[in-house]
PDB file of C-alpha atoms in Angstrom:
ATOM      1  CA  UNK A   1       1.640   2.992  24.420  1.00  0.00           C
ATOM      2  CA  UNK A   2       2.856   0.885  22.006  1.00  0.00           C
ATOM      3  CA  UNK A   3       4.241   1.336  18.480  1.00  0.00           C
ATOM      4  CA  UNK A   4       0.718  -0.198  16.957  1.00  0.00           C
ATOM      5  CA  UNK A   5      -1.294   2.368  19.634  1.00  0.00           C
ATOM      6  CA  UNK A   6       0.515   5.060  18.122  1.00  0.00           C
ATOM      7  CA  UNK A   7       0.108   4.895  14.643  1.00  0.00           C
ATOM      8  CA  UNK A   8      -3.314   4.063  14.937  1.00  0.00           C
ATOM      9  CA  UNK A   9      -3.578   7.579  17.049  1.00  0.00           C
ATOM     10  CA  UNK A  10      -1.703   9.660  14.106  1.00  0.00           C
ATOM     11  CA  UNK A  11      -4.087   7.947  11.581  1.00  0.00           C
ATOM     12  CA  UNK A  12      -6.993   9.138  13.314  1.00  0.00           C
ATOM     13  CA  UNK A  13      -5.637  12.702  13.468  1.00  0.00           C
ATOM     14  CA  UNK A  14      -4.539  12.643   9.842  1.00  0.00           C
ATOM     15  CA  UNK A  15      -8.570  11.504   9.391  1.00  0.00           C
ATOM     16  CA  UNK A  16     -10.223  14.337  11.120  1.00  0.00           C
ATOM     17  CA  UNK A  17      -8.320  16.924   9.012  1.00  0.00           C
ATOM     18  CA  UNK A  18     -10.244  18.338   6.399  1.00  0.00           C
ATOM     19  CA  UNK A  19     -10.060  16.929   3.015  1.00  0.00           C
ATOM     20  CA  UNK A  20      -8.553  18.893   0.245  1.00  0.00           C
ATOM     21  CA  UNK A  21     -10.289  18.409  -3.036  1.00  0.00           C
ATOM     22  CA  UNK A  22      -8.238  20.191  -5.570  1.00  0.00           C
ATOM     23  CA  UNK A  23      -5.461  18.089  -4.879  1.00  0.00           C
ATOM     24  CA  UNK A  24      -3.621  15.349  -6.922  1.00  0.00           C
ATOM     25  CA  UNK A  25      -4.012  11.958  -6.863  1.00  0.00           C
ATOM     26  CA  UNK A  26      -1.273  11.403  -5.440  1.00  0.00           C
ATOM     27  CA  UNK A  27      -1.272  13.554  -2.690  1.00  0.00           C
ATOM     28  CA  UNK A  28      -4.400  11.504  -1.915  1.00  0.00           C
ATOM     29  CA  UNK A  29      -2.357   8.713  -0.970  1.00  0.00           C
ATOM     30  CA  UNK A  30      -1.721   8.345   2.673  1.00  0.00           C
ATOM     31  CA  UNK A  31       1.169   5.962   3.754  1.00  0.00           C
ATOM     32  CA  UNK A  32       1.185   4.141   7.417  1.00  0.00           C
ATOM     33  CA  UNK A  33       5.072   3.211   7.498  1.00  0.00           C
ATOM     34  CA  UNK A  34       5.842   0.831  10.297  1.00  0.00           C
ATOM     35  CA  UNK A  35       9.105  -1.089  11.024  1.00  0.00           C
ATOM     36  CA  UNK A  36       7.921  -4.440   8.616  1.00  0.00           C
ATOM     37  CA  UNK A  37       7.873  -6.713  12.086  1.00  0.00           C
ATOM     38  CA  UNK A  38       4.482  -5.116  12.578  1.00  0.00           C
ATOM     39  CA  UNK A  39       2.818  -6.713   9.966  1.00  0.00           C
ATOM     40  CA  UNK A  40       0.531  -9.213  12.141  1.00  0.00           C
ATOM     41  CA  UNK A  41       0.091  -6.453  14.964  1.00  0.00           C
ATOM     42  CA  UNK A  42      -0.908  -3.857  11.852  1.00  0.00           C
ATOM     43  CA  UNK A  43      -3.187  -6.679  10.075  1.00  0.00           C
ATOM     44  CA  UNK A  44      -4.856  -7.723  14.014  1.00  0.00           C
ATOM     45  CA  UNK A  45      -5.849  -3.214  14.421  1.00  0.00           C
ATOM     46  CA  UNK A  46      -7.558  -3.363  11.147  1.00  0.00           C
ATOM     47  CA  UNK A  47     -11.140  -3.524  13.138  1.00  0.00           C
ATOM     48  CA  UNK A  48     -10.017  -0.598  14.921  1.00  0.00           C
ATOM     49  CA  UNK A  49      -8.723   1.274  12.120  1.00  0.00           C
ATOM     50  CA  UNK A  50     -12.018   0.685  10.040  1.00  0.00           C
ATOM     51  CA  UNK A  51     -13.880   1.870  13.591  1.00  0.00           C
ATOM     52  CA  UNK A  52     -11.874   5.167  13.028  1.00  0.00           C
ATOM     53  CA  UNK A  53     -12.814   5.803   9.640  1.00  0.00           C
ATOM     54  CA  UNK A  54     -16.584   5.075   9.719  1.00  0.00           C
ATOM     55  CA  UNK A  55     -16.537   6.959  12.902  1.00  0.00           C
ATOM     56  CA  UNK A  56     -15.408   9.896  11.167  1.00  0.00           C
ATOM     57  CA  UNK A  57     -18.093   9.884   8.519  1.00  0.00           C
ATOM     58  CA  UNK A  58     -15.646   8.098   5.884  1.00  0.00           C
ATOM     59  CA  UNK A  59     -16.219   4.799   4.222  1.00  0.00           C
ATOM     60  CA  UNK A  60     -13.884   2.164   4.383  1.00  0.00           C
ATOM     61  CA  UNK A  61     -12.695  -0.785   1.826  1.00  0.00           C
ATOM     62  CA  UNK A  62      -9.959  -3.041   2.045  1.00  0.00           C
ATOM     63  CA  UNK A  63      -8.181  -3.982  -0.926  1.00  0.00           C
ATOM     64  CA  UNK A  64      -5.638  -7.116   0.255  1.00  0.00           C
ATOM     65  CA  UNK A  65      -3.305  -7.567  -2.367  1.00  0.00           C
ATOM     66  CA  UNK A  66      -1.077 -10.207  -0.466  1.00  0.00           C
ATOM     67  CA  UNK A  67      -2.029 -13.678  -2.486  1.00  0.00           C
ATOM     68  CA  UNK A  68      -2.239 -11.848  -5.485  1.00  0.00           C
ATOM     69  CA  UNK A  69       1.015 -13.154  -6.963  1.00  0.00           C
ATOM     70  CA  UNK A  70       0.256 -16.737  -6.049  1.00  0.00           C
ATOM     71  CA  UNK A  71      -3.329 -16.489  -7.745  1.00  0.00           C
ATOM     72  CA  UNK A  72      -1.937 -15.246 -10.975  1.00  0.00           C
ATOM     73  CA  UNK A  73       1.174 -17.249 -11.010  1.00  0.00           C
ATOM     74  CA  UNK A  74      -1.042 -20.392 -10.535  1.00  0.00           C
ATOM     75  CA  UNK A  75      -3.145 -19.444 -13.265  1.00  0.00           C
ATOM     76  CA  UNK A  76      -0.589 -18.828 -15.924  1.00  0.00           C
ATOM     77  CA  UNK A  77      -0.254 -21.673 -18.757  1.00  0.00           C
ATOM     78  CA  UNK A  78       3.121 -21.794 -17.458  1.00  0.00           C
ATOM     79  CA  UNK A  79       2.788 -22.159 -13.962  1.00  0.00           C
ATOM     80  CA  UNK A  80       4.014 -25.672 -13.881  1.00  0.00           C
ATOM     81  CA  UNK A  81       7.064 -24.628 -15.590  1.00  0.00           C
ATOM     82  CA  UNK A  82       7.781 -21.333 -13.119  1.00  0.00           C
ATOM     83  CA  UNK A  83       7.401 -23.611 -10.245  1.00  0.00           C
ATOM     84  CA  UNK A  84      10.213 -26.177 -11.704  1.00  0.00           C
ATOM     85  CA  UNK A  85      12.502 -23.165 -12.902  1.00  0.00           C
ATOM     86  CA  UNK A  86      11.699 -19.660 -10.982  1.00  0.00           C
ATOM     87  CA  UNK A  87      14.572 -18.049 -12.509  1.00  0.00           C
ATOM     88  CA  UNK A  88      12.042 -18.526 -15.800  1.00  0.00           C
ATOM     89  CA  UNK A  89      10.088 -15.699 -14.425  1.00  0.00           C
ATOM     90  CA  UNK A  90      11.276 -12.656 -16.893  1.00  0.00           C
ATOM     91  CA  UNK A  91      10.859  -9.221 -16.762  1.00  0.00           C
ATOM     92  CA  UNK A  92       8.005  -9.763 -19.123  1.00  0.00           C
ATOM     93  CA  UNK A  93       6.113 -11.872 -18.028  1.00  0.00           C
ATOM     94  CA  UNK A  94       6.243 -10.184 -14.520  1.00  0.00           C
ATOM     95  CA  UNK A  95       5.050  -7.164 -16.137  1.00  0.00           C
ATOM     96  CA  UNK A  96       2.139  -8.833 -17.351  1.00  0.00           C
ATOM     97  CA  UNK A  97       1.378  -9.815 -13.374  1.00  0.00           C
ATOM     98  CA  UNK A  98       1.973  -5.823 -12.682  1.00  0.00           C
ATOM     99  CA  UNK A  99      -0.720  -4.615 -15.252  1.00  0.00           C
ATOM    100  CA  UNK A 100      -3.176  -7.246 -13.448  1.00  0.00           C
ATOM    101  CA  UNK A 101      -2.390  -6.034 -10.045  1.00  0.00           C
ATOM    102  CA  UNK A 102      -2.911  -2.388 -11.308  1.00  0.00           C
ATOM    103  CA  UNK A 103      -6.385  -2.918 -13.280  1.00  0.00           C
ATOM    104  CA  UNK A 104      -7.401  -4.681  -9.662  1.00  0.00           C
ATOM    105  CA  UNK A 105      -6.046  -1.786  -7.503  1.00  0.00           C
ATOM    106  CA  UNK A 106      -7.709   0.545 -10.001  1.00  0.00           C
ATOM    107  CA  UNK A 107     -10.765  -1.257 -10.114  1.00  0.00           C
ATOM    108  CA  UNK A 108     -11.410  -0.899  -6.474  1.00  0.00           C
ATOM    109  CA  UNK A 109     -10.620   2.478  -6.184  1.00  0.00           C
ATOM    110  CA  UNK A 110     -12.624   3.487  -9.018  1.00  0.00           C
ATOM    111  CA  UNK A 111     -15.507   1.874  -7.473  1.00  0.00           C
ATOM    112  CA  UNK A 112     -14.784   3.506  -4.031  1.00  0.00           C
ATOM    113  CA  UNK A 113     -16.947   6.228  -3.122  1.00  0.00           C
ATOM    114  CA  UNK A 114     -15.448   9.440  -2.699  1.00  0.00           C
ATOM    115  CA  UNK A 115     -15.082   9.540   0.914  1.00  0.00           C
ATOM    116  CA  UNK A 116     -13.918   6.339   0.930  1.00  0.00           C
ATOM    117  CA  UNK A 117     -10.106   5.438   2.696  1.00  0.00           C
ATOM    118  CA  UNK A 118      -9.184   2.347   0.753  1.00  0.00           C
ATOM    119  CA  UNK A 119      -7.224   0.777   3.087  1.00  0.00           C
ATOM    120  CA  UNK A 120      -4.154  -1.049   0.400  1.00  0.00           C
ATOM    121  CA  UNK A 121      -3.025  -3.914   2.885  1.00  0.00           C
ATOM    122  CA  UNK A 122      -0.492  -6.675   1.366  1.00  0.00           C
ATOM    123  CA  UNK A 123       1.860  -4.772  -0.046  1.00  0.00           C
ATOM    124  CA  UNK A 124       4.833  -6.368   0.794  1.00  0.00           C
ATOM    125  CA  UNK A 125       3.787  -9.370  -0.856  1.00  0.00           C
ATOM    126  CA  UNK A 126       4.684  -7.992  -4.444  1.00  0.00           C
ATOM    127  CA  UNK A 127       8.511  -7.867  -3.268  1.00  0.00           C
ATOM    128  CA  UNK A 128      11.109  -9.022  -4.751  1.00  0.00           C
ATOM    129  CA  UNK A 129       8.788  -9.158  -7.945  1.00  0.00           C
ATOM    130  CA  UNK A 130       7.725  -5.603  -8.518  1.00  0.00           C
ATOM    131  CA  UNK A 131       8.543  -2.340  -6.992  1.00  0.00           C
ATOM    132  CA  UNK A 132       5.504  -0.553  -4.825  1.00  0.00           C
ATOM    133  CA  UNK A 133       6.881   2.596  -6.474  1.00  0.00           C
ATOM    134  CA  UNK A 134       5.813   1.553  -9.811  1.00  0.00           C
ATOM    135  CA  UNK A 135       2.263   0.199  -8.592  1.00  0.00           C
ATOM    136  CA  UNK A 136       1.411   3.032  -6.432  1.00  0.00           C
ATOM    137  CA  UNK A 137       2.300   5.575  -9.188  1.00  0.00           C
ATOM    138  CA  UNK A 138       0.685   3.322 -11.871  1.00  0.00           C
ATOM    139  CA  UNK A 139      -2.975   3.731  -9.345  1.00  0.00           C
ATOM    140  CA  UNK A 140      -2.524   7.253  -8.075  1.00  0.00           C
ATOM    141  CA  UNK A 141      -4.734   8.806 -10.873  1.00  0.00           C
ATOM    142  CA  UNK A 142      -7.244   6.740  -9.905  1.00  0.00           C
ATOM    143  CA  UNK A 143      -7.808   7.610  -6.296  1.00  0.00           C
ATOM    144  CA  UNK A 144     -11.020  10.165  -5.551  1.00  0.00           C
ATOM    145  CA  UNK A 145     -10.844   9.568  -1.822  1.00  0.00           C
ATOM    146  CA  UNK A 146      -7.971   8.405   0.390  1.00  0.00           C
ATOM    147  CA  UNK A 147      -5.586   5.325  -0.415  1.00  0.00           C
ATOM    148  CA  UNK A 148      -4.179   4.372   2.748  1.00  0.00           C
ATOM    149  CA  UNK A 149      -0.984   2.100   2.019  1.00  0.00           C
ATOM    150  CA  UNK A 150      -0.113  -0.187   4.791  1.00  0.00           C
ATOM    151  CA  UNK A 151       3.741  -0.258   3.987  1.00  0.00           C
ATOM    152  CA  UNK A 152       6.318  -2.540   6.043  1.00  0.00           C
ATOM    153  CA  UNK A 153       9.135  -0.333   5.298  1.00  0.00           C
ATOM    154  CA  UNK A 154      11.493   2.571   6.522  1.00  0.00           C
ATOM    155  CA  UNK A 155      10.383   6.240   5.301  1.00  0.00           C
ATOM    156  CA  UNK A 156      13.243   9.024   5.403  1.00  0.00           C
ATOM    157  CA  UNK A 157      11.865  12.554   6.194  1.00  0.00           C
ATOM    158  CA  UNK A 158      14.647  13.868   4.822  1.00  0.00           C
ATOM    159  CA  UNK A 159      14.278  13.019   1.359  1.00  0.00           C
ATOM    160  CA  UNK A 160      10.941  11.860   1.520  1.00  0.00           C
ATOM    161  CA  UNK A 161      11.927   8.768  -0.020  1.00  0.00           C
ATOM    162  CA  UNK A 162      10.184   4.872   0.846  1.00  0.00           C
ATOM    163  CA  UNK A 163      12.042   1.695   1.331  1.00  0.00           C
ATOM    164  CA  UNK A 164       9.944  -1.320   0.846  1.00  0.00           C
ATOM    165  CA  UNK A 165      10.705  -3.704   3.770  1.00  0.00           C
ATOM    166  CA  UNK A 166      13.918  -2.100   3.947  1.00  0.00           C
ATOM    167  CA  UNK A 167      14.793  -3.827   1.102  1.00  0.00           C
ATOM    168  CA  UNK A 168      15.197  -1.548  -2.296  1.00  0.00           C
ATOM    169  CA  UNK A 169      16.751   1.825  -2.683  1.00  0.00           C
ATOM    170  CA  UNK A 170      13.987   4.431  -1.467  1.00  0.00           C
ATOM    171  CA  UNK A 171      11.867   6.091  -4.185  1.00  0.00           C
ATOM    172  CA  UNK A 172      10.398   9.848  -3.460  1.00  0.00           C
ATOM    173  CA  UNK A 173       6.971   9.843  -3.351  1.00  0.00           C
ATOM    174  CA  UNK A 174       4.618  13.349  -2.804  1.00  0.00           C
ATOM    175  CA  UNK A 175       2.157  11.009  -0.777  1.00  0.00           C
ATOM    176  CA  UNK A 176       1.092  12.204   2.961  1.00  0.00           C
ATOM    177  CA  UNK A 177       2.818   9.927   5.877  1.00  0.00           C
ATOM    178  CA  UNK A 178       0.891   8.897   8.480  1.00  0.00           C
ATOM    179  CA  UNK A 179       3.832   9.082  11.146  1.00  0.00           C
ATOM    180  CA  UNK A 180       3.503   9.693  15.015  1.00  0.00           C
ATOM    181  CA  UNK A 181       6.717  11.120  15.599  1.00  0.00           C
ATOM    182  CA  UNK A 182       6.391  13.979  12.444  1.00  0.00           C
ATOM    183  CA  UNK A 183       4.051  16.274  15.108  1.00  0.00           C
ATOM    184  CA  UNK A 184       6.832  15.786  18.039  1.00  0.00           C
ATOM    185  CA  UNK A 185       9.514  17.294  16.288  1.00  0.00           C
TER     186      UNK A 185
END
């Protein structure tokens, strides 16, 4: 089987589980950690991921967050001026970008249904100019159903911590992952 196979397999036994609801939001959110070459193969099984969750009696959304960036950046009053000079692009200013991401993100999931999976695909997109930490703890409150985080990245069991296309120091997160190796061992 491949590496794609098999993560769509421990997503659909994570999904038959029973869901908890006196839990917090952030142990609502369920991240699918694959190696971040994966990211076309992962993009190409959403049809069969969505077949899994609708299957299961769940509803399914899909949030894509990956031209985001571009869409705000081109509609800033400045955009003219980032494009000449990226280095231009402050801390500020890409904290103004964040808070739009975030009312999106929390937007959608807001309007979800509760036994909705909101599939978050796109992710990686935000990097190098904001930290997933910081937008998935920013929407966590938010979540009634399941957030399902595609994230190209590296998780460590260990210390539970996330790496964001390998990229960042990890940040510890109390979110479930959807791994197929965590039942072998």
């Amino acid at each position: 089987m491949s590496r794609v196979s098999d993560l769509i397999d421990a997503y659909k036994a994570e999904l038959s589980l029973a869901w908890k609801d006196n839990i917090s939001g952030g142990e609502r959110v369920w991240m699918l950690v694959y190696p971040p070459d994966l990211e076309r193969q992962m993009r190409h099984a959403l049809p069969s991921i969505e077949l899994a969750t609708t299957q299961a009696g769940r509803v399914w959304v899909v949030l894509d967050v990956t031209d985001d960036f571009g869409r705000w950046l081109s509609a800033h009053r400045h955009a003219q001026a980032f494009y000449e000079e990226p280095s231009d692009l402050t801390q500020s200013i890409l904290d103004q970008f964040e808070k739009t991401l975030v009312a999106r993100i929390r937007g959608a999931l807001e309007g979800a249904p509760e036994n909705a999976v909101v599939a978050l695909v796109g992710i990686g997109a935000i990097f190098p100019f904001l930290r997933a930490s910081s937008v998935i703890k920013s929407i966590d409150s938010a979540v009634t159903g399941r957030l399902l985080v595609f994230f190209p990245g590296l998780h460590d069991p260990e210390t539970h911590s996330f790496r964001l296309l390998d990229a960042r120091d990890g940040f510890n997160y109390r979110a479930r992952v959807i791994d197929p190796q965590k039942d072998i061992a």
